[in-house]
Short mmCIF file of C-alpha atoms in Angstrom, two decimals:
data_model
loop_
_atom_site.label_atom_id
_atom_site.label_comp_id
_atom_site.label_asym_id
_atom_site.label_seq_id
_atom_site.Cartn_x
_atom_site.Cartn_y
_atom_site.Cartn_z
CA MET A 1 25.14 111.39 120.74
CA THR A 2 26.00 111.43 124.41
CA THR A 3 27.26 114.97 124.38
CA SER A 4 24.38 116.41 122.40
CA SER A 5 21.69 114.80 124.57
CA ARG A 6 23.35 116.23 127.63
CA SER A 7 23.71 119.67 126.11
CA ILE A 8 19.97 119.68 125.41
CA PHE A 9 19.46 119.26 129.14
CA ARG A 10 21.99 121.96 129.83
CA ILE A 11 20.08 124.43 127.69
CA ALA A 12 16.60 123.27 128.69
CA LEU A 13 17.20 123.35 132.42
CA PRO A 14 17.88 127.08 132.81
CA LEU A 15 14.97 127.74 130.43
CA VAL A 16 12.57 125.79 132.61
CA LEU A 17 13.86 127.67 135.62
CA LEU A 18 13.44 131.03 133.91
CA LEU A 19 9.87 130.14 132.99
CA LEU A 20 9.27 129.32 136.61
CA LEU A 21 10.29 132.80 137.67
CA GLY A 22 7.18 134.05 135.96
CA ALA A 23 4.93 131.24 137.22
CA CYS A 24 1.71 132.22 138.90
CA ALA A 25 1.25 132.26 142.65
CA THR A 26 -0.87 129.78 144.64
CA PRO A 27 -3.58 130.99 147.07
CA HIS A 28 -1.65 130.15 150.25
CA PRO A 29 1.95 130.22 149.14
CA ASN A 30 4.43 128.25 151.19
CA PRO A 31 7.54 130.43 151.51
CA ARG A 32 9.73 127.46 150.68
CA ASP A 33 7.61 126.43 147.71
CA PRO A 34 6.36 129.50 145.83
CA TRP A 35 6.14 127.50 142.58
CA GLU A 36 3.78 124.87 143.93
CA GLY A 37 1.33 125.57 141.09
CA PHE A 38 3.95 124.46 138.56
CA ASN A 39 5.53 121.77 140.70
CA ARG A 40 2.41 119.75 141.45
CA PRO A 41 1.53 118.85 137.83
CA VAL A 42 5.18 117.97 137.11
CA PHE A 43 5.22 115.84 140.25
CA ARG A 44 2.06 114.06 139.09
CA PHE A 45 3.67 113.44 135.70
CA ASN A 46 6.85 112.04 137.30
CA ASP A 47 4.82 109.89 139.66
CA GLY A 48 2.85 108.48 136.73
CA LEU A 49 6.07 107.76 134.84
CA ASP A 50 7.49 106.02 137.90
CA ARG A 51 4.40 103.88 138.35
CA ALA A 52 4.14 102.96 134.66
CA VAL A 53 7.79 102.34 133.79
CA ILE A 54 10.50 102.88 136.37
CA LYS A 55 9.01 101.12 139.38
CA PRO A 56 7.93 98.01 137.43
CA ALA A 57 11.45 97.81 135.96
CA ALA A 58 12.96 98.10 139.45
CA LYS A 59 10.60 95.42 140.77
CA GLY A 60 11.54 93.09 137.92
CA TYR A 61 15.22 93.71 138.60
CA ASP A 62 14.72 93.09 142.30
CA TRP A 63 12.93 89.82 141.55
CA LEU A 64 15.43 88.67 138.94
CA VAL A 65 18.77 89.65 140.47
CA PRO A 66 19.82 87.80 143.65
CA ALA A 67 20.48 90.02 146.67
CA ASN A 68 24.22 89.28 146.69
CA LEU A 69 24.58 90.30 143.08
CA GLN A 70 22.64 93.49 143.81
CA VAL A 71 25.21 94.30 146.49
CA VAL A 72 28.01 93.77 143.95
CA ILE A 73 26.29 95.98 141.37
CA GLY A 74 25.67 98.66 143.99
CA ASN A 75 29.34 98.50 145.05
CA PHE A 76 30.48 98.91 141.46
CA PHE A 77 28.54 102.15 140.96
CA ALA A 78 29.41 103.40 144.43
CA ASN A 79 33.10 102.96 143.62
CA LEU A 80 32.71 104.95 140.40
CA SER A 81 31.17 107.82 142.35
CA ASP A 82 33.88 108.03 145.02
CA LEU A 83 36.38 109.96 142.88
CA TYR A 84 33.92 112.81 142.29
CA ILE A 85 32.87 112.69 145.95
CA SER A 86 36.52 113.09 146.87
CA LEU A 87 36.81 116.17 144.63
CA ASN A 88 33.73 117.72 146.25
CA ASN A 89 35.04 117.05 149.74
CA LEU A 90 38.26 118.78 148.73
CA LEU A 91 36.32 121.77 147.34
CA GLN A 92 34.39 121.91 150.62
CA GLY A 93 37.64 122.21 152.57
CA LYS A 94 37.56 118.70 154.01
CA PRO A 95 40.94 117.24 152.96
CA LYS A 96 40.72 114.40 155.46
CA GLU A 97 37.41 113.14 154.02
CA ALA A 98 38.70 113.73 150.47
CA GLY A 99 41.74 111.58 151.25
CA GLY A 100 39.49 108.89 152.69
CA ASP A 101 37.43 108.85 149.50
CA LEU A 102 40.58 108.56 147.42
CA ALA A 103 41.78 105.69 149.59
CA ARG A 104 38.40 104.04 149.02
CA VAL A 105 38.84 104.25 145.24
CA LEU A 106 42.37 102.80 145.42
CA ILE A 107 41.45 99.99 147.79
CA ASN A 108 38.15 99.04 146.18
CA SER A 109 39.46 99.21 142.62
CA SER A 110 42.36 96.88 143.44
CA LEU A 111 41.58 94.69 146.45
CA GLY A 112 37.88 95.04 145.75
CA ILE A 113 38.25 93.69 142.20
CA GLY A 114 37.39 96.76 140.17
CA GLY A 115 34.93 98.03 142.76
CA LEU A 116 32.81 94.88 142.98
CA VAL A 117 33.63 94.46 146.67
CA ASP A 118 33.59 97.27 149.21
CA ALA A 119 36.75 96.37 151.11
CA ALA A 120 37.44 99.93 152.24
CA THR A 121 34.51 100.35 154.64
CA GLY A 122 35.76 97.47 156.76
CA MET A 123 39.17 99.11 156.85
CA GLY A 124 37.72 102.25 158.37
CA PHE A 125 37.21 104.38 155.26
CA GLU A 126 33.60 105.43 155.54
CA LYS A 127 31.50 106.05 152.40
CA HIS A 128 30.49 109.68 151.98
CA ASP A 129 27.74 111.31 150.00
CA GLU A 130 28.68 114.57 148.30
CA ASP A 131 27.73 116.41 145.13
CA PHE A 132 28.28 119.84 143.65
CA GLY A 133 25.03 121.21 145.07
CA GLN A 134 26.35 120.48 148.57
CA THR A 135 29.64 122.13 147.67
CA LEU A 136 27.80 125.27 146.50
CA ALA A 137 25.82 125.24 149.76
CA VAL A 138 29.04 125.07 151.78
CA TRP A 139 30.30 128.03 149.74
CA GLY A 140 27.25 129.97 150.88
CA VAL A 141 24.98 129.72 147.83
CA GLU A 142 21.33 129.86 148.92
CA SER A 143 19.10 126.93 147.95
CA GLY A 144 16.43 129.04 146.24
CA PRO A 145 12.86 127.72 145.95
CA PHE A 146 11.91 124.08 145.69
CA VAL A 147 11.33 122.85 142.15
CA VAL A 148 10.22 119.55 140.63
CA LEU A 149 12.07 118.90 137.37
CA PRO A 150 10.46 116.71 134.72
CA VAL A 151 11.78 113.12 134.92
CA ILE A 152 14.61 114.15 137.26
CA GLY A 153 12.43 114.90 140.28
CA PRO A 154 12.62 117.14 143.37
CA ARG A 155 15.42 119.71 143.53
CA THR A 156 16.08 123.22 144.67
CA VAL A 157 17.16 125.86 142.18
CA ARG A 158 20.76 125.66 143.38
CA ASP A 159 20.79 121.89 143.09
CA SER A 160 19.29 122.08 139.61
CA PHE A 161 22.10 124.26 138.32
CA SER A 162 24.70 122.01 139.89
CA LEU A 163 23.31 118.98 138.02
CA ALA A 164 25.43 119.81 134.97
CA ALA A 165 28.60 119.55 137.06
CA ASP A 166 27.41 116.29 138.61
CA TRP A 167 26.85 114.82 135.16
CA GLU A 168 30.31 115.84 134.01
CA GLY A 169 31.85 114.44 137.17
CA ASP A 170 30.15 111.07 136.84
CA PRO A 171 32.64 108.62 135.27
CA LEU A 172 29.67 106.86 133.66
CA SER A 173 29.29 109.86 131.36
CA TRP A 174 32.82 109.31 130.05
CA VAL A 175 32.03 105.76 128.95
CA LYS A 176 32.20 105.01 125.22
CA PRO A 177 30.61 103.64 123.05
CA ASP A 178 27.14 105.07 123.57
CA LEU A 179 25.44 101.69 123.78
CA LEU A 180 27.58 100.75 126.77
CA HIS A 181 27.09 104.19 128.27
CA TYR A 182 23.29 103.95 128.08
CA SER A 183 23.21 100.35 129.30
CA LEU A 184 25.32 101.18 132.33
CA SER A 185 23.36 104.35 133.09
CA GLY A 186 20.11 102.42 132.78
CA LEU A 187 21.35 99.69 135.09
CA HIS A 188 22.51 102.32 137.57
CA GLN A 189 19.11 104.03 137.63
CA VAL A 190 17.20 100.77 137.96
CA ASP A 191 19.52 99.59 140.74
CA LYS A 192 19.05 102.91 142.55
CA ARG A 193 15.27 102.73 142.19
CA ALA A 194 15.24 99.13 143.44
CA GLY A 195 17.06 100.29 146.55
CA LEU A 196 14.23 102.73 147.21
CA LEU A 197 11.44 100.15 146.87
CA PRO A 198 11.13 99.52 150.63
CA GLY A 199 10.88 103.26 151.19
CA ASP A 200 7.74 103.35 149.03
CA LYS A 201 5.89 101.54 151.79
CA VAL A 202 6.87 104.16 154.36
CA ILE A 203 5.70 107.00 152.11
CA GLU A 204 2.48 105.17 151.37
CA ALA A 205 1.87 104.70 155.10
CA GLY A 206 2.84 108.20 156.15
CA ALA A 207 1.91 110.62 153.41
CA ILE A 208 -1.50 112.28 153.57
CA ASP A 209 -0.50 114.43 150.62
CA LYS A 210 2.31 112.67 148.76
CA TYR A 211 3.57 115.84 147.11
CA SER A 212 4.12 117.81 150.29
CA TYR A 213 5.42 114.76 152.16
CA ILE A 214 8.12 114.15 149.56
CA ARG A 215 8.88 117.86 149.24
CA ASP A 216 9.45 118.30 152.97
CA ALA A 217 11.38 115.05 153.30
CA TYR A 218 13.59 116.08 150.39
CA LEU A 219 14.30 119.49 151.90
CA GLN A 220 15.04 118.02 155.34
CA HIS A 221 17.25 115.29 153.90
CA ARG A 222 19.12 117.81 151.76
CA ARG A 223 19.91 119.92 154.85
CA TYR A 224 21.17 116.80 156.57
CA GLU A 225 23.44 115.98 153.63
CA ILE A 226 24.82 119.52 153.44
CA TYR A 227 25.69 119.45 157.14
CA ASP A 228 27.12 115.92 156.83
CA GLY A 229 24.50 114.34 159.04
CA ALA A 230 24.49 116.90 161.85
CA PRO A 231 22.33 119.89 160.86
CA PRO A 232 21.86 122.59 163.49
CA PRO A 233 18.34 122.61 164.97
CA GLU A 234 15.83 124.62 162.98
CA ASP A 235 13.81 127.41 164.51
CA ASP A 236 10.83 125.72 166.14
CA GLU A 237 8.32 128.43 165.30
CA LYS A 238 9.17 129.55 161.85
CA MET B 1 20.38 63.58 176.69
CA LYS B 2 20.27 64.95 173.19
CA LYS B 3 16.50 65.28 173.41
CA LEU B 4 16.80 67.16 176.64
CA ALA B 5 19.26 69.56 175.07
CA ILE B 6 16.91 70.19 172.17
CA LEU B 7 14.02 70.71 174.55
CA LEU B 8 16.01 73.18 176.63
CA PHE B 9 17.15 74.99 173.53
CA THR B 10 13.59 75.27 172.22
CA LEU B 11 12.39 76.54 175.57
CA LEU B 12 15.13 79.13 175.61
CA LEU B 13 14.16 80.36 172.17
CA ALA B 14 10.48 80.39 172.97
CA ALA B 15 10.79 82.13 176.32
CA PRO B 16 9.93 85.76 175.80
CA VAL B 17 12.86 87.86 176.88
CA ARG B 18 10.83 90.10 179.11
CA ALA B 19 13.45 92.48 180.32
CA ALA B 20 11.47 95.65 180.97
CA VAL B 21 12.87 98.65 179.15
CA ASP B 22 15.03 100.72 181.47
CA THR B 23 13.75 104.28 181.22
CA SER B 24 16.17 105.84 183.72
CA THR B 25 18.74 107.02 181.17
CA PRO B 26 18.10 108.13 177.57
CA GLU B 27 20.68 105.81 176.06
CA GLY B 28 19.61 102.89 178.20
CA MET B 29 16.08 103.40 177.07
CA ILE B 30 16.85 103.55 173.35
CA LYS B 31 19.05 100.46 173.76
CA GLY B 32 16.15 98.68 175.39
CA LEU B 33 13.74 99.78 172.67
CA SER B 34 16.19 98.78 169.93
CA ASP B 35 16.58 95.31 171.46
CA GLU B 36 12.81 94.94 171.49
CA VAL B 37 12.62 95.99 167.84
CA LEU B 38 15.46 93.65 166.81
CA THR B 39 13.79 90.73 168.55
CA ILE B 40 10.50 91.45 166.82
CA LEU B 41 12.17 91.78 163.40
CA LYS B 42 14.10 88.54 163.89
CA THR B 43 11.36 86.38 165.31
CA ASP B 44 8.14 87.47 163.66
CA PRO B 45 7.13 84.61 161.36
CA ASP B 46 4.84 86.67 159.12
CA LEU B 47 7.50 89.24 158.34
CA LYS B 48 9.46 86.87 156.10
CA LYS B 49 6.35 86.43 154.03
CA GLY B 50 6.10 90.17 153.64
CA ASP B 51 3.20 90.64 156.06
CA VAL B 52 4.07 93.42 158.49
CA LYS B 53 0.77 93.51 160.40
CA SER B 54 1.75 91.45 163.42
CA ALA B 55 5.20 93.07 163.64
CA VAL B 56 3.53 96.48 163.62
CA ALA B 57 1.18 95.39 166.42
CA GLN B 58 4.10 94.17 168.52
CA ILE B 59 6.11 97.35 167.94
CA ASP B 60 3.05 99.33 168.96
CA ALA B 61 2.63 97.36 172.18
CA LYS B 62 6.25 97.12 173.31
CA VAL B 63 8.02 100.14 171.91
CA LEU B 64 5.57 102.93 171.28
CA THR B 65 4.39 103.04 174.90
CA HIS B 66 7.58 105.03 175.46
CA PHE B 67 6.64 107.66 172.90
CA ASN B 68 4.99 110.90 173.95
CA PHE B 69 2.39 111.28 171.21
CA ARG B 70 0.92 114.48 172.62
CA HIS B 71 4.26 116.22 172.39
CA MET B 72 4.80 114.74 168.92
CA THR B 73 1.46 116.05 167.69
CA SER B 74 2.07 119.57 169.01
CA LEU B 75 5.51 119.52 167.40
CA ALA B 76 4.05 118.43 164.07
CA MET B 77 1.36 121.13 164.22
CA GLY B 78 3.79 123.91 165.14
CA LYS B 79 2.03 127.20 165.78
CA GLU B 80 -1.30 125.73 164.62
CA TRP B 81 -1.44 123.58 167.78
CA ARG B 82 -2.60 126.51 169.93
CA LYS B 83 -5.51 127.19 167.58
CA ALA B 84 -7.08 123.86 168.56
CA THR B 85 -9.48 123.51 171.50
CA PRO B 86 -8.55 120.92 174.16
CA ALA B 87 -11.11 118.52 172.67
CA GLN B 88 -9.69 119.05 169.18
CA GLN B 89 -6.20 118.52 170.54
CA ASP B 90 -7.22 115.13 171.93
CA THR B 91 -8.61 114.12 168.55
CA LEU B 92 -5.50 115.38 166.76
CA VAL B 93 -3.30 113.29 169.05
CA LYS B 94 -5.38 110.18 168.48
CA GLU B 95 -5.33 110.48 164.69
CA PHE B 96 -1.69 111.52 164.51
CA LYS B 97 -0.68 108.58 166.67
CA ASP B 98 -2.39 106.18 164.26
CA LEU B 99 -0.57 107.75 161.36
CA LEU B 100 2.82 107.75 163.05
CA VAL B 101 2.61 104.20 164.36
CA ARG B 102 2.09 103.01 160.82
CA THR B 103 4.88 105.13 159.38
CA TYR B 104 7.46 104.31 162.06
CA SER B 105 6.74 100.58 162.03
CA ASN B 106 6.88 100.43 158.26
CA ALA B 107 10.20 102.26 158.35
CA LEU B 108 11.58 99.65 160.74
CA THR B 109 10.26 96.59 158.95
CA VAL B 110 12.32 97.62 155.92
CA TYR B 111 15.20 95.92 157.75
CA ARG B 112 15.39 92.17 158.18
CA ASN B 113 18.44 91.46 160.28
CA PRO B 114 20.04 94.77 161.10
CA THR B 115 22.77 95.73 163.53
CA ILE B 116 22.20 98.88 165.55
CA VAL B 117 25.23 100.95 166.46
CA PHE B 118 25.09 103.66 169.13
CA LYS B 119 26.96 106.75 168.07
CA THR B 120 26.71 109.60 170.53
CA SER B 121 24.27 110.68 173.15
CA ARG B 122 23.84 114.18 174.41
CA VAL B 123 21.88 115.21 177.45
CA THR B 124 21.21 118.92 177.96
CA PRO B 125 22.77 120.45 181.09
CA THR B 126 19.37 120.88 182.71
CA ASP B 127 18.83 117.17 182.16
CA ALA B 128 15.46 117.84 180.55
CA ASP B 129 16.14 116.81 176.93
CA ALA B 130 18.41 114.30 175.28
CA LEU B 131 19.46 113.23 171.82
CA VAL B 132 20.51 109.64 171.14
CA ARG B 133 22.05 108.96 167.75
CA THR B 134 22.01 105.46 166.29
CA GLN B 135 22.96 103.91 163.00
CA VAL B 136 21.24 100.93 161.45
CA LEU B 137 23.60 98.70 159.48
CA GLN B 138 22.39 96.15 157.00
CA PRO B 139 24.70 94.42 154.54
CA GLY B 140 24.28 95.84 151.05
CA ASN B 141 22.40 98.91 152.21
CA THR B 142 23.80 102.32 152.99
CA PRO B 143 23.84 102.78 156.77
CA ALA B 144 20.78 104.69 157.97
CA ASP B 145 21.03 107.21 160.78
CA ILE B 146 18.15 107.13 163.20
CA ASP B 147 18.18 109.84 165.86
CA TYR B 148 15.86 109.91 168.85
CA HIS B 149 14.92 113.07 170.73
CA LEU B 150 13.85 112.41 174.30
CA GLU B 151 12.50 114.37 177.21
CA LYS B 152 12.36 113.62 180.90
CA THR B 153 8.93 113.04 182.35
CA PRO B 154 7.82 111.85 185.79
CA ALA B 155 7.39 108.41 184.19
CA GLY B 156 11.00 108.35 182.94
CA TRP B 157 12.43 109.32 179.59
CA GLN B 158 10.09 109.50 176.63
CA VAL B 159 10.71 109.85 172.89
CA PHE B 160 9.18 112.90 171.20
CA ASP B 161 10.88 112.86 167.79
CA VAL B 162 12.39 110.24 165.48
CA VAL B 163 14.67 111.45 162.70
CA VAL B 164 15.54 109.02 159.90
CA ALA B 165 18.40 110.14 157.64
CA GLY B 166 17.75 113.74 158.58
CA VAL B 167 14.00 113.49 158.01
CA SER B 168 11.88 113.97 161.12
CA LEU B 169 8.88 111.68 160.94
CA VAL B 170 7.13 114.35 163.03
CA THR B 171 8.04 117.81 161.71
CA ASN B 172 7.81 116.53 158.14
CA TYR B 173 4.07 117.23 158.50
CA ARG B 174 4.39 120.83 159.69
CA ASP B 175 4.08 122.63 156.35
CA TYR B 176 1.24 120.31 155.39
CA PHE B 177 -0.68 121.08 158.59
CA THR B 178 -0.07 124.81 158.24
CA GLN B 179 -1.58 124.64 154.77
CA GLU B 180 -4.49 122.43 155.85
CA VAL B 181 -5.39 124.69 158.79
CA SER B 182 -5.24 127.82 156.65
CA ARG B 183 -7.54 126.10 154.16
CA GLY B 184 -10.06 124.23 156.34
CA GLY B 185 -9.24 125.12 159.94
CA VAL B 186 -8.26 122.63 162.63
CA GLU B 187 -11.26 120.48 161.67
CA GLY B 188 -9.85 120.27 158.16
CA ALA B 189 -6.55 118.93 159.47
CA ILE B 190 -8.39 116.37 161.62
CA ALA B 191 -10.55 115.28 158.69
CA SER B 192 -7.55 114.80 156.39
CA MET B 193 -5.80 112.54 158.92
CA ARG B 194 -8.95 110.60 159.71
CA ASN B 195 -9.56 110.04 156.02
CA LYS B 196 -5.96 108.81 155.53
CA ASN B 197 -6.16 106.46 158.51
CA GLU B 198 -9.47 105.00 157.38
CA THR B 199 -8.32 104.29 153.83
CA GLN B 200 -5.11 102.70 155.13
CA ASP B 201 -6.99 100.46 157.55
CA LYS B 202 -9.32 99.37 154.78
CA GLY B 203 -6.44 98.69 152.41
CA LYS B 204 -4.73 96.39 154.86
#
């Protein structure tokens, strides 16, 4: 059922986005967030889901799994992602980085015992963070407005459309049988969420309005990822 | 002899390393501030129990004196800053400082025993602004970039922006403030910060 559940997403996603095009305007529209009226309720829904299910699961995981084992689990998933990261670096015209990512996969899969140990970083092959949305951005595709997708969370329109490619490129999606696929995906999500637990405190301390705080942090962080950590300064008075 | 060694060792550990932060160069200053932060993170006894209050107080006293909160507030407000009267500006700075101290300290106390690597530093030709880029390494975590923007003042270099993984802790508020001011004026923005600060203080 793996394929059919993903194709539902693939059909539903553009539909949601099309609906948004007709969404009503807010009184003081933010040029970067014209769909705020739609986004806020979805954000509230996602936040509720996180509080009720995902965060408690991540907390339980964090309590149950020793820190060293968490590192190993994180390494395993990071190794799986490096092949697709390499492809994206290649598509972005960065053969040197793409080669480094490939070297990471080879080293960590062998010396690093199937990816459980990150041996490559110590050997000078830095971990990168790339996805198809970043590749599209490098190709000159505009981000489009900010959008909060149900369950998935904050995105831009460009990065919503690129999700389908990211799913296909994730080796976890190739895993059979389904039970193993869902278990691994679940573990991956919970591990990722557990890694974000300390960040919750920062948001809680800093955000006056959680929605706009997360929106603006997401957009800033996305720019930073697209420019590989060195975005040009933004116009001060926009 | 052994006792003496232990005594000396204890004294050494207990003696506060009071090297004043060198504010004459941007990189020197951030190095000094980072050392202060690392010492606080390593030695604060409450931190291991998950209580960040005393670490936050120490970071406030030793590190944040080198931050220019007025500049930070005007940067966060963007073009709304000029709509505020001088008295309102003072209040904005006071409330924003409270908010930022809490955010920045909480961001730092995420780390327990980090290593801080200095990447590059850039000083503008006029020697008025500088950017110091650092990376915080912690085993098992992805490295976090923390960039500091500094400016030269008569009192030495001062920090006016902190950027964590591309997210400015300062300009991240700009769209929010623009919206607040258009909705409830400068007083509205002040009230929203004051309200946030009060609930946070009560919650602690």
